[in-house]
Amino acid sequence: GGDVRVAEGLHPTQLAFGGSQIAQISVARIQGAYPGVVMQRAMALISDDALDFPFVLDVFRVQADRAHQYDLPVHFSGHLIDTGFPLEAHSKTQAPLGSSNGYQHLWLTAEGVMPDHGTARLTLLNDKRFYSLNILAPAGSKLLFTRTGANDPHFNLRIEDAVITRVPSAKDAVIVSVFEPH
C-alpha cells in the first residue's frame, strides 16, 4: 500500500551466511510481505580452481496458502546474443507490461515460454565476455524481456534491461538460475 513504516517492518531474516574457498552463500526468508506467502532465497558464488570463472547459483522458493502469480526479475547489462528457446520480439509495437506496481514503467520487448524439458538459456555479451543465464522454472512459466522507459514523458528513467521469469499461477514454486561467464 505504499506505507514506508509498514514496509520497514517487513524485512527478510538471514538464515545462513558463510563462505569457504569454494563457495560463498547467503540464505534469507521473508514472511508477511504478502499475506499467506513465504519466500526463501539462497544465493551462492561458487569458485574452484577447476573452473575458469566463478558462477552464481540462485534458488528462489515460494510457498503460499493459495495460487498467485510470481515474477522473478534478473536485470542485465550487455547485448542479448542468443536464447535457447523461441522468442517473440515485439519490435513493431510495444506496450507497458502492466498498469500499476511499477509494471507501467516497463516496456514488454519480447517474450518466450519455459521449455517443457530442461532449462531456458540466454546468452549475453558484455565487455568482451559472454555470460549465460540458465533458468529452471515450473512448466508453463513465461520469460518476459523488459526495458524501462514506458510512461516516462520526460525520458528521465535510466534505461535498463531485464528478463522476468513469470510463474502465472501456483501455490508453491521453485525457480533455479545459474549465471556463468565464459
PDB file of C-alpha atoms in Angstrom:
ATOM      1  CA  GLY A   1       0.000   0.000   0.000  1.00  0.00           C
ATOM      2  CA  GLY A   2       2.972   2.350  -0.216  1.00  0.00           C
ATOM      3  CA  ASP A   3       3.289   2.801   3.570  1.00  0.00           C
ATOM      4  CA  VAL A   4       7.023   3.016   4.279  1.00  0.00           C
ATOM      5  CA  ARG A   5       6.566   2.353   8.015  1.00  0.00           C
ATOM      6  CA  VAL A   6       4.842  -0.947   7.277  1.00  0.00           C
ATOM      7  CA  ALA A   7       7.442  -1.883   4.662  1.00  0.00           C
ATOM      8  CA  GLU A   8      10.329  -1.203   7.060  1.00  0.00           C
ATOM      9  CA  GLY A   9       8.912  -3.797   9.443  1.00  0.00           C
ATOM     10  CA  LEU A  10       8.817  -6.455   6.732  1.00  0.00           C
ATOM     11  CA  HIS A  11      12.387  -7.479   6.140  1.00  0.00           C
ATOM     12  CA  PRO A  12      13.936 -10.845   5.405  1.00  0.00           C
ATOM     13  CA  THR A  13      15.564 -12.949   8.092  1.00  0.00           C
ATOM     14  CA  GLN A  14      19.075 -14.196   7.352  1.00  0.00           C
ATOM     15  CA  LEU A  15      19.039 -17.985   7.792  1.00  0.00           C
ATOM     16  CA  ALA A  16      22.623 -18.662   6.749  1.00  0.00           C
ATOM     17  CA  PHE A  17      25.666 -16.738   5.646  1.00  0.00           C
ATOM     18  CA  GLY A  18      29.145 -18.076   5.183  1.00  0.00           C
ATOM     19  CA  GLY A  19      31.919 -18.980   2.919  1.00  0.00           C
ATOM     20  CA  SER A  20      34.823 -21.213   2.109  1.00  0.00           C
ATOM     21  CA  GLN A  21      37.403 -21.395  -0.644  1.00  0.00           C
ATOM     22  CA  ILE A  22      34.798 -22.991  -2.891  1.00  0.00           C
ATOM     23  CA  ALA A  23      31.578 -21.111  -2.122  1.00  0.00           C
ATOM     24  CA  GLN A  24      30.120 -18.028  -0.514  1.00  0.00           C
ATOM     25  CA  ILE A  25      26.453 -18.447   0.381  1.00  0.00           C
ATOM     26  CA  SER A  26      23.573 -16.413   1.724  1.00  0.00           C
ATOM     27  CA  VAL A  27      20.097 -17.739   2.558  1.00  0.00           C
ATOM     28  CA  ALA A  28      17.214 -15.497   3.625  1.00  0.00           C
ATOM     29  CA  ARG A  29      13.488 -15.855   4.222  1.00  0.00           C
ATOM     30  CA  ILE A  30      10.618 -13.382   4.403  1.00  0.00           C
ATOM     31  CA  GLN A  31       7.118 -13.971   5.658  1.00  0.00           C
ATOM     32  CA  GLY A  32       4.361 -11.368   5.688  1.00  0.00           C
ATOM     33  CA  ALA A  33       5.412  -9.181   2.768  1.00  0.00           C
ATOM     34  CA  TYR A  34       2.370 -10.647   1.024  1.00  0.00           C
ATOM     35  CA  PRO A  35      -0.399 -12.255   3.101  1.00  0.00           C
ATOM     36  CA  GLY A  36      -0.100 -16.043   3.216  1.00  0.00           C
ATOM     37  CA  VAL A  37       3.178 -16.109   1.255  1.00  0.00           C
ATOM     38  CA  VAL A  38       6.630 -17.229   2.446  1.00  0.00           C
ATOM     39  CA  MET A  39       9.615 -16.553   0.193  1.00  0.00           C
ATOM     40  CA  GLN A  40      13.071 -18.039   0.644  1.00  0.00           C
ATOM     41  CA  ARG A  41      16.131 -17.358  -1.470  1.00  0.00           C
ATOM     42  CA  ALA A  42      19.573 -18.926  -1.461  1.00  0.00           C
ATOM     43  CA  MET A  43      22.401 -17.441  -3.485  1.00  0.00           C
ATOM     44  CA  ALA A  44      25.884 -18.882  -3.820  1.00  0.00           C
ATOM     45  CA  LEU A  45      29.010 -17.697  -5.576  1.00  0.00           C
ATOM     46  CA  ILE A  46      30.881 -20.854  -6.499  1.00  0.00           C
ATOM     47  CA  SER A  47      34.549 -20.747  -7.366  1.00  0.00           C
ATOM     48  CA  ASP A  48      37.018 -23.573  -7.834  1.00  0.00           C
ATOM     49  CA  ASP A  49      40.452 -23.957  -9.384  1.00  0.00           C
ATOM     50  CA  ALA A  50      38.926 -26.354 -11.902  1.00  0.00           C
ATOM     51  CA  LEU A  51      36.666 -23.532 -13.196  1.00  0.00           C
ATOM     52  CA  ASP A  52      37.826 -20.735 -15.473  1.00  0.00           C
ATOM     53  CA  PHE A  53      35.438 -18.294 -13.790  1.00  0.00           C
ATOM     54  CA  PRO A  54      33.171 -18.375 -10.727  1.00  0.00           C
ATOM     55  CA  PHE A  55      29.423 -18.753 -11.273  1.00  0.00           C
ATOM     56  CA  VAL A  56      26.312 -17.770  -9.320  1.00  0.00           C
ATOM     57  CA  LEU A  57      23.621 -20.239  -8.245  1.00  0.00           C
ATOM     58  CA  ASP A  58      20.272 -18.681  -7.252  1.00  0.00           C
ATOM     59  CA  VAL A  59      17.430 -20.766  -5.776  1.00  0.00           C
ATOM     60  CA  PHE A  60      14.147 -18.927  -5.152  1.00  0.00           C
ATOM     61  CA  ARG A  61      11.376 -20.833  -3.375  1.00  0.00           C
ATOM     62  CA  VAL A  62       7.918 -19.529  -2.618  1.00  0.00           C
ATOM     63  CA  GLN A  63       5.116 -21.224  -0.677  1.00  0.00           C
ATOM     64  CA  ALA A  64       1.618 -19.845  -0.274  1.00  0.00           C
ATOM     65  CA  ASP A  65      -1.794 -20.752   1.058  1.00  0.00           C
ATOM     66  CA  ARG A  66      -3.344 -20.155  -2.390  1.00  0.00           C
ATOM     67  CA  ALA A  67      -2.244 -19.703  -6.005  1.00  0.00           C
ATOM     68  CA  HIS A  68      -0.513 -16.464  -7.025  1.00  0.00           C
ATOM     69  CA  GLN A  69       1.455 -15.093  -9.956  1.00  0.00           C
ATOM     70  CA  TYR A  70       5.179 -14.905  -9.178  1.00  0.00           C
ATOM     71  CA  ASP A  71       7.677 -12.725 -11.039  1.00  0.00           C
ATOM     72  CA  LEU A  72      11.435 -13.027 -10.554  1.00  0.00           C
ATOM     73  CA  PRO A  73      13.434 -10.391 -12.485  1.00  0.00           C
ATOM     74  CA  VAL A  74      17.081 -10.563 -13.470  1.00  0.00           C
ATOM     75  CA  HIS A  75      18.442  -7.192 -14.596  1.00  0.00           C
ATOM     76  CA  PHE A  76      21.305  -7.401 -17.045  1.00  0.00           C
ATOM     77  CA  SER A  77      23.780  -5.289 -18.973  1.00  0.00           C
ATOM     78  CA  GLY A  78      25.075  -6.130 -22.379  1.00  0.00           C
ATOM     79  CA  HIS A  79      23.748  -7.413 -25.655  1.00  0.00           C
ATOM     80  CA  LEU A  80      21.418 -10.368 -25.941  1.00  0.00           C
ATOM     81  CA  ILE A  81      23.211 -12.767 -28.294  1.00  0.00           C
ATOM     82  CA  ASP A  82      21.075 -15.905 -28.245  1.00  0.00           C
ATOM     83  CA  THR A  83      18.266 -17.712 -26.464  1.00  0.00           C
ATOM     84  CA  GLY A  84      17.833 -21.450 -26.214  1.00  0.00           C
ATOM     85  CA  PHE A  85      14.067 -21.105 -26.644  1.00  0.00           C
ATOM     86  CA  PRO A  86      11.783 -19.441 -29.200  1.00  0.00           C
ATOM     87  CA  LEU A  87      11.414 -15.716 -28.587  1.00  0.00           C
ATOM     88  CA  GLU A  88       8.631 -13.481 -29.879  1.00  0.00           C
ATOM     89  CA  ALA A  89      10.020  -9.964 -30.258  1.00  0.00           C
ATOM     90  CA  HIS A  90       7.677  -7.002 -30.016  1.00  0.00           C
ATOM     91  CA  SER A  91       9.700  -4.974 -32.485  1.00  0.00           C
ATOM     92  CA  LYS A  92       6.820  -3.271 -34.325  1.00  0.00           C
ATOM     93  CA  THR A  93       4.683  -2.310 -31.334  1.00  0.00           C
ATOM     94  CA  GLN A  94       5.419  -2.211 -27.633  1.00  0.00           C
ATOM     95  CA  ALA A  95       3.124  -1.872 -24.666  1.00  0.00           C
ATOM     96  CA  PRO A  96       3.768  -1.497 -20.947  1.00  0.00           C
ATOM     97  CA  LEU A  97       3.951  -4.778 -19.035  1.00  0.00           C
ATOM     98  CA  GLY A  98       1.152  -3.636 -16.709  1.00  0.00           C
ATOM     99  CA  SER A  99      -0.746  -0.653 -15.382  1.00  0.00           C
ATOM    100  CA  SER A 100       0.470  -0.422 -11.760  1.00  0.00           C
ATOM    101  CA  ASN A 101       3.053  -1.530  -9.184  1.00  0.00           C
ATOM    102  CA  GLY A 102       5.951  -0.356 -11.370  1.00  0.00           C
ATOM    103  CA  TYR A 103       4.977  -2.567 -14.309  1.00  0.00           C
ATOM    104  CA  GLN A 104       3.612   0.555 -16.033  1.00  0.00           C
ATOM    105  CA  HIS A 105       7.217   1.757 -16.459  1.00  0.00           C
ATOM    106  CA  LEU A 106       8.421  -1.428 -18.203  1.00  0.00           C
ATOM    107  CA  TRP A 107       8.168  -1.943 -21.940  1.00  0.00           C
ATOM    108  CA  LEU A 108       7.489  -5.569 -22.837  1.00  0.00           C
ATOM    109  CA  THR A 109      10.078  -6.024 -25.602  1.00  0.00           C
ATOM    110  CA  ALA A 110       9.897  -9.802 -26.151  1.00  0.00           C
ATOM    111  CA  GLU A 111       8.544 -12.960 -24.577  1.00  0.00           C
ATOM    112  CA  GLY A 112       9.028 -16.687 -24.603  1.00  0.00           C
ATOM    113  CA  VAL A 113       7.768 -19.783 -22.813  1.00  0.00           C
ATOM    114  CA  MET A 114       9.763 -22.012 -20.493  1.00  0.00           C
ATOM    115  CA  PRO A 115      10.732 -25.199 -22.399  1.00  0.00           C
ATOM    116  CA  ASP A 116       8.850 -28.311 -21.255  1.00  0.00           C
ATOM    117  CA  HIS A 117      12.093 -30.166 -20.563  1.00  0.00           C
ATOM    118  CA  GLY A 118      15.388 -28.685 -19.458  1.00  0.00           C
ATOM    119  CA  THR A 119      16.331 -25.107 -18.862  1.00  0.00           C
ATOM    120  CA  ALA A 120      15.797 -21.830 -20.631  1.00  0.00           C
ATOM    121  CA  ARG A 121      19.133 -20.320 -21.604  1.00  0.00           C
ATOM    122  CA  LEU A 122      20.023 -16.855 -22.713  1.00  0.00           C
ATOM    123  CA  THR A 123      23.489 -15.655 -23.623  1.00  0.00           C
ATOM    124  CA  LEU A 124      24.724 -12.078 -23.282  1.00  0.00           C
ATOM    125  CA  LEU A 125      27.828 -10.250 -24.428  1.00  0.00           C
ATOM    126  CA  ASN A 126      29.174  -7.607 -22.062  1.00  0.00           C
ATOM    127  CA  ASP A 127      32.630  -6.011 -22.174  1.00  0.00           C
ATOM    128  CA  LYS A 128      34.142  -8.671 -24.492  1.00  0.00           C
ATOM    129  CA  ARG A 129      32.922 -11.582 -22.344  1.00  0.00           C
ATOM    130  CA  PHE A 130      29.970 -13.926 -22.791  1.00  0.00           C
ATOM    131  CA  TYR A 131      27.595 -14.747 -19.949  1.00  0.00           C
ATOM    132  CA  SER A 132      24.869 -17.380 -19.887  1.00  0.00           C
ATOM    133  CA  LEU A 133      21.822 -17.389 -17.660  1.00  0.00           C
ATOM    134  CA  ASN A 134      20.178 -20.818 -17.336  1.00  0.00           C
ATOM    135  CA  ILE A 135      16.738 -20.826 -15.757  1.00  0.00           C
ATOM    136  CA  LEU A 136      14.743 -23.806 -14.497  1.00  0.00           C
ATOM    137  CA  ALA A 137      11.151 -22.918 -13.626  1.00  0.00           C
ATOM    138  CA  PRO A 138       7.783 -24.679 -13.483  1.00  0.00           C
ATOM    139  CA  ALA A 139       6.253 -25.790 -16.781  1.00  0.00           C
ATOM    140  CA  GLY A 140       4.142 -23.054 -18.333  1.00  0.00           C
ATOM    141  CA  SER A 141       6.300 -20.260 -16.938  1.00  0.00           C
ATOM    142  CA  LYS A 142       6.919 -17.284 -19.197  1.00  0.00           C
ATOM    143  CA  LEU A 143      10.125 -15.391 -19.862  1.00  0.00           C
ATOM    144  CA  LEU A 144       9.388 -11.692 -20.309  1.00  0.00           C
ATOM    145  CA  PHE A 145      12.038  -9.329 -21.649  1.00  0.00           C
ATOM    146  CA  THR A 146      11.552  -5.769 -20.484  1.00  0.00           C
ATOM    147  CA  ARG A 147      13.184  -2.352 -20.738  1.00  0.00           C
ATOM    148  CA  THR A 148      12.492   0.645 -18.538  1.00  0.00           C
ATOM    149  CA  GLY A 149      11.043   3.786 -20.101  1.00  0.00           C
ATOM    150  CA  ALA A 150       7.330   3.166 -20.575  1.00  0.00           C
ATOM    151  CA  ASN A 151       5.064   6.001 -19.419  1.00  0.00           C
ATOM    152  CA  ASP A 152       8.063   8.273 -18.914  1.00  0.00           C
ATOM    153  CA  PRO A 153       7.084  11.527 -20.673  1.00  0.00           C
ATOM    154  CA  HIS A 154      10.286  13.333 -19.639  1.00  0.00           C
ATOM    155  CA  PHE A 155      12.644  10.444 -20.522  1.00  0.00           C
ATOM    156  CA  ASN A 156      14.381  10.574 -17.150  1.00  0.00           C
ATOM    157  CA  LEU A 157      14.214   6.882 -16.258  1.00  0.00           C
ATOM    158  CA  ARG A 158      17.528   5.105 -16.633  1.00  0.00           C
ATOM    159  CA  ILE A 159      17.236   2.532 -19.434  1.00  0.00           C
ATOM    160  CA  GLU A 160      17.735  -0.978 -18.044  1.00  0.00           C
ATOM    161  CA  ASP A 161      17.007  -4.391 -19.493  1.00  0.00           C
ATOM    162  CA  ALA A 162      15.658  -7.367 -17.569  1.00  0.00           C
ATOM    163  CA  VAL A 163      14.267 -10.823 -18.074  1.00  0.00           C
ATOM    164  CA  ILE A 164      11.401 -11.729 -15.761  1.00  0.00           C
ATOM    165  CA  THR A 165      10.598 -15.363 -15.065  1.00  0.00           C
ATOM    166  CA  ARG A 166       6.832 -15.381 -14.540  1.00  0.00           C
ATOM    167  CA  VAL A 167       5.044 -18.301 -12.930  1.00  0.00           C
ATOM    168  CA  PRO A 168       1.453 -17.429 -13.909  1.00  0.00           C
ATOM    169  CA  SER A 169      -0.416 -19.347 -11.211  1.00  0.00           C
ATOM    170  CA  ALA A 170       0.897 -21.607  -8.456  1.00  0.00           C
ATOM    171  CA  LYS A 171       0.703 -22.091  -4.708  1.00  0.00           C
ATOM    172  CA  ASP A 172       4.292 -23.227  -4.425  1.00  0.00           C
ATOM    173  CA  ALA A 173       7.104 -22.694  -6.907  1.00  0.00           C
ATOM    174  CA  VAL A 174      10.864 -23.005  -7.215  1.00  0.00           C
ATOM    175  CA  ILE A 175      12.958 -21.071  -9.734  1.00  0.00           C
ATOM    176  CA  VAL A 176      16.615 -22.054 -10.086  1.00  0.00           C
ATOM    177  CA  SER A 177      19.045 -19.887 -12.038  1.00  0.00           C
ATOM    178  CA  VAL A 178      22.722 -20.318 -12.850  1.00  0.00           C
ATOM    179  CA  PHE A 179      24.656 -17.295 -14.116  1.00  0.00           C
ATOM    180  CA  GLU A 180      28.002 -18.175 -15.635  1.00  0.00           C
ATOM    181  CA  PRO A 181      30.705 -16.271 -17.522  1.00  0.00           C
ATOM    182  CA  HIS A 182      32.608 -17.979 -20.323  1.00  0.00           C
TER     183      HIS A 182
END
